[in-house]
């Protein structure tokens, strides 16, 4: 399977615990995005990387959230001191951004569903 | 006002009918546009990109009206398998903004 993969698919944790999610993008894609989606809403942008550089972070990404893409391949999203409001589906997407105008079509992974008790 | 707005629906449409959704965007600097489809508890999947000249893919037609800042999706001869949430997506300076989605139910 050469699509975007995410691990774990489901995570249940207690409030106050730290959690880390992993995303493996499509191998030739240089851009990687993280989104959060709650029931009845569209995905909300959190952050994105071009290669290993984190180019933009949403104001939704509080100090408790951190994302890395150390070698420009896989990425991790860590949430520290989880809160019940962090319960959501965390989606990763990747795309191939080229110089010049780009349609920037994104391909999504299956998501990690986080439940904070 | 949200940057990308869609009617959440649900649209309940009999099988075989034609259905159309609109999506409006507020930032005229938006550069590219897409429709994604999302099934219940699944990830979004690209349905089609939306080109300025309009484009068609089988039963699906997408249109872009830059002057009025809206995008449309038309589904002809709807199938039961078209039941899903349709997400309007706008790309502005590589920032990707999703609408909340329009839920479509195709009725047998």
Short mmCIF file of C-alpha atoms in Angstrom, two decimals:
data_model
loop_
_atom_site.label_atom_id
_atom_site.label_comp_id
_atom_site.label_asym_id
_atom_site.label_seq_id
_atom_site.Cartn_x
_atom_site.Cartn_y
_atom_site.Cartn_z
CA UNK A 1 0.00 0.00 0.00
CA UNK A 2 1.61 3.25 -1.09
CA UNK A 3 -0.95 5.62 0.47
CA UNK A 4 -0.68 7.76 3.59
CA UNK A 5 -0.61 5.72 6.78
CA UNK A 6 -1.24 6.76 10.36
CA UNK A 7 -0.58 5.02 13.62
CA UNK A 8 -2.34 4.30 15.89
CA UNK A 9 -5.81 4.25 14.37
CA UNK A 10 -7.44 4.68 17.77
CA UNK A 11 -6.13 6.02 21.06
CA UNK A 12 -7.95 6.23 24.37
CA UNK A 13 -6.16 8.12 27.10
CA UNK A 14 -6.86 9.73 30.43
CA UNK A 15 -6.89 13.47 30.83
CA UNK A 16 -3.43 14.79 31.60
CA UNK A 17 -1.55 12.08 29.74
CA UNK A 18 0.71 12.72 26.75
CA UNK A 19 0.00 11.08 23.40
CA UNK A 20 1.99 10.85 20.18
CA UNK A 21 0.71 10.05 16.71
CA UNK A 22 2.70 9.10 13.65
CA UNK A 23 2.07 9.80 9.98
CA UNK A 24 3.89 8.25 7.03
CA UNK A 25 3.18 10.21 3.85
CA UNK A 26 3.29 9.03 0.27
CA UNK A 27 7.01 8.58 -0.30
CA UNK A 28 7.62 11.16 -3.02
CA UNK A 29 5.45 13.84 -1.38
CA UNK A 30 7.35 16.77 0.08
CA UNK A 31 4.43 18.36 1.96
CA UNK A 32 2.76 16.95 5.02
CA UNK A 33 -0.26 18.41 6.78
CA UNK A 34 -1.98 17.77 10.09
CA UNK A 35 -5.68 18.42 10.60
CA UNK A 36 -8.17 17.91 13.39
CA UNK A 37 -11.77 16.97 12.70
CA UNK A 38 -14.67 16.82 15.13
CA UNK A 39 -18.15 15.48 14.47
CA UNK A 40 -20.11 17.55 11.99
CA UNK A 41 -17.18 19.75 11.08
CA UNK A 42 -14.76 19.81 8.21
CA UNK A 43 -11.08 19.16 8.89
CA UNK A 44 -9.38 22.12 10.60
CA UNK A 45 -5.82 22.90 9.60
CA UNK A 46 -3.23 22.54 12.37
CA UNK A 47 0.19 22.72 10.74
CA UNK A 48 2.18 21.75 7.68
CA UNK A 49 5.71 20.88 6.66
CA UNK A 50 7.59 21.22 3.46
CA UNK A 51 10.31 18.60 3.73
CA UNK A 52 11.55 18.97 7.32
CA UNK A 53 10.61 22.64 7.71
CA UNK A 54 7.43 23.50 9.60
CA UNK A 55 6.08 26.39 7.52
CA UNK A 56 2.85 27.29 9.23
CA UNK A 57 1.04 26.64 12.48
CA UNK A 58 -2.59 27.40 13.15
CA UNK A 59 -3.60 29.35 16.22
CA UNK A 60 -5.55 26.18 17.06
CA UNK A 61 -2.19 24.58 17.83
CA UNK A 62 -1.71 25.48 21.48
CA UNK A 63 1.57 25.15 23.36
CA UNK A 64 0.54 21.62 24.32
CA UNK A 65 0.78 20.52 20.70
CA UNK A 66 4.02 19.94 18.88
CA UNK A 67 4.76 18.42 15.50
CA UNK A 68 8.00 17.28 13.97
CA UNK A 69 9.20 15.92 10.67
CA UNK A 70 12.86 15.38 11.43
CA UNK A 71 14.05 13.80 8.20
CA UNK A 72 11.43 15.14 5.87
CA UNK A 73 9.68 11.80 5.71
CA UNK A 74 7.38 10.66 8.54
CA UNK A 75 5.93 13.12 11.04
CA UNK A 76 4.83 12.94 14.65
CA UNK A 77 2.19 14.99 16.43
CA UNK A 78 2.44 15.08 20.20
CA UNK A 79 -0.21 16.39 22.57
CA UNK A 80 0.92 17.00 26.12
CA UNK A 81 -1.39 17.09 29.15
CA UNK A 82 -4.39 16.04 27.10
CA UNK A 83 -7.78 17.60 27.77
CA UNK A 84 -11.23 16.26 26.99
CA UNK A 85 -11.56 18.93 24.32
CA UNK A 86 -8.69 17.32 22.44
CA UNK A 87 -10.93 14.36 21.58
CA UNK A 88 -11.16 14.34 17.80
CA UNK A 89 -9.98 12.62 14.65
CA UNK A 90 -6.44 13.70 13.78
CA UNK A 91 -5.87 13.49 10.05
CA UNK A 92 -2.61 13.62 8.16
CA UNK A 93 -2.37 14.45 4.48
CA UNK A 94 0.48 14.71 2.02
CA UNK A 95 0.97 16.40 -1.31
CA UNK A 96 3.60 17.06 -3.91
CA UNK A 97 4.23 20.78 -4.17
CA UNK A 98 6.08 21.88 -7.27
CA UNK A 99 7.46 25.25 -8.23
CA UNK A 100 5.00 27.49 -10.00
CA UNK A 101 1.24 27.30 -9.69
CA UNK A 102 0.19 24.12 -8.02
CA UNK A 103 -3.16 22.56 -7.44
CA UNK A 104 -1.72 21.06 -4.24
CA UNK A 105 -3.97 18.01 -4.28
CA UNK A 106 -3.83 16.33 -0.91
CA UNK A 107 -4.13 12.67 -0.06
CA UNK A 108 -5.33 11.78 3.40
CA UNK A 109 -4.47 9.00 5.77
CA UNK A 110 -7.16 7.07 7.66
CA UNK A 111 -6.76 9.25 10.76
CA UNK A 112 -6.12 8.63 14.43
CA UNK A 113 -9.23 8.83 16.57
CA UNK A 114 -8.34 10.21 19.99
CA UNK A 115 -10.65 9.87 22.97
CA UNK A 116 -9.66 11.65 26.16
CA UNK A 117 -11.51 10.38 29.22
CA UNK B 1 -18.07 34.83 8.54
CA UNK B 2 -16.36 31.55 7.73
CA UNK B 3 -13.87 31.64 4.89
CA UNK B 4 -15.54 28.68 3.19
CA UNK B 5 -19.27 28.15 3.61
CA UNK B 6 -21.50 25.28 2.58
CA UNK B 7 -25.09 24.34 3.22
CA UNK B 8 -24.75 21.43 5.70
CA UNK B 9 -27.88 19.70 4.38
CA UNK B 10 -28.82 16.95 4.56
CA UNK B 11 -29.97 16.71 0.99
CA UNK B 12 -32.32 13.73 0.63
CA UNK B 13 -32.51 12.89 -3.04
CA UNK B 14 -34.14 9.96 -4.85
CA UNK B 15 -31.88 7.64 -6.79
CA UNK B 16 -31.44 8.78 -10.36
CA UNK B 17 -32.08 12.44 -9.64
CA UNK B 18 -29.70 15.32 -10.24
CA UNK B 19 -28.40 17.24 -7.26
CA UNK B 20 -26.28 20.37 -7.02
CA UNK B 21 -24.30 21.89 -4.16
CA UNK B 22 -22.81 25.33 -3.91
CA UNK B 23 -19.93 26.55 -1.81
CA UNK B 24 -18.92 30.17 -1.30
CA UNK B 25 -15.51 31.49 -0.31
CA UNK B 26 -14.73 34.89 1.09
CA UNK B 27 -11.10 35.50 0.10
CA UNK B 28 -10.69 36.58 -3.50
CA UNK B 29 -7.00 35.62 -3.33
CA UNK B 30 -7.94 31.94 -3.19
CA UNK B 31 -6.05 30.11 -5.86
CA UNK B 32 -7.28 26.58 -6.28
CA UNK B 33 -10.39 24.68 -5.42
CA UNK B 34 -11.43 21.10 -4.85
CA UNK B 35 -14.30 18.87 -3.94
CA UNK B 36 -13.58 16.05 -1.51
CA UNK B 37 -15.89 13.25 -0.54
CA UNK B 38 -15.96 11.86 2.98
CA UNK B 39 -17.80 8.71 3.98
CA UNK B 40 -18.92 8.23 7.57
CA UNK B 41 -15.91 7.70 9.89
CA UNK B 42 -13.51 7.63 6.94
CA UNK B 43 -10.90 10.05 5.68
CA UNK B 44 -11.68 12.64 2.99
CA UNK B 45 -10.87 11.56 -0.55
CA UNK B 46 -10.33 13.86 -3.49
CA UNK B 47 -13.34 13.80 -5.79
CA UNK B 48 -12.23 16.39 -8.29
CA UNK B 49 -10.28 19.58 -8.70
CA UNK B 50 -12.22 22.60 -9.93
CA UNK B 51 -10.82 24.44 -12.91
CA UNK B 52 -11.72 27.93 -14.05
CA UNK B 53 -13.22 26.62 -17.25
CA UNK B 54 -15.32 24.06 -15.41
CA UNK B 55 -14.67 20.36 -15.63
CA UNK B 56 -16.58 17.13 -15.84
CA UNK B 57 -15.76 13.63 -14.68
CA UNK B 58 -18.43 11.14 -15.59
CA UNK B 59 -21.59 12.05 -13.71
CA UNK B 60 -19.86 14.86 -11.82
CA UNK B 61 -19.47 18.44 -13.02
CA UNK B 62 -17.64 21.17 -11.12
CA UNK B 63 -17.84 24.87 -11.86
CA UNK B 64 -15.96 27.87 -10.53
CA UNK B 65 -17.29 31.41 -10.58
CA UNK B 66 -14.49 33.71 -9.46
CA UNK B 67 -16.54 36.89 -9.86
CA UNK B 68 -19.18 35.66 -7.42
CA UNK B 69 -16.70 33.56 -5.43
CA UNK B 70 -18.54 30.29 -5.49
CA UNK B 71 -17.91 26.73 -6.54
CA UNK B 72 -20.54 24.23 -7.50
CA UNK B 73 -20.78 20.47 -7.83
CA UNK B 74 -23.45 18.79 -9.91
CA UNK B 75 -24.15 15.07 -9.66
CA UNK B 76 -26.29 13.55 -12.40
CA UNK B 77 -28.10 10.20 -12.29
CA UNK B 78 -27.31 9.87 -8.59
CA UNK B 79 -26.49 6.42 -7.18
CA UNK B 80 -26.99 5.03 -3.70
CA UNK B 81 -23.19 4.94 -3.41
CA UNK B 82 -23.06 8.73 -3.81
CA UNK B 83 -24.38 9.08 -0.24
CA UNK B 84 -21.60 10.85 1.64
CA UNK B 85 -20.48 14.24 2.88
CA UNK B 86 -19.07 16.52 0.19
CA UNK B 87 -16.39 18.92 1.37
CA UNK B 88 -15.55 22.12 -0.46
CA UNK B 89 -11.85 22.96 -0.21
CA UNK B 90 -10.05 26.19 -1.01
CA UNK B 91 -6.29 26.67 -1.31
CA UNK B 92 -4.92 30.13 -0.55
CA UNK B 93 -1.17 30.61 -0.30
CA UNK B 94 -0.82 26.90 0.40
CA UNK B 95 -3.22 27.19 3.31
CA UNK B 96 -5.96 24.62 2.81
CA UNK B 97 -9.37 25.55 4.15
CA UNK B 98 -12.24 23.08 4.32
CA UNK B 99 -15.91 23.83 4.47
CA UNK B 100 -18.03 21.94 6.99
CA UNK B 101 -19.38 19.73 4.28
CA UNK B 102 -22.77 19.01 2.75
CA UNK B 103 -24.40 15.71 3.65
CA UNK B 104 -26.08 13.86 0.81
CA UNK B 105 -28.45 10.93 1.25
CA UNK B 106 -29.55 9.10 -1.89
CA UNK B 107 -32.88 7.39 -1.29
CA UNK B 108 -33.77 4.10 -3.01
#
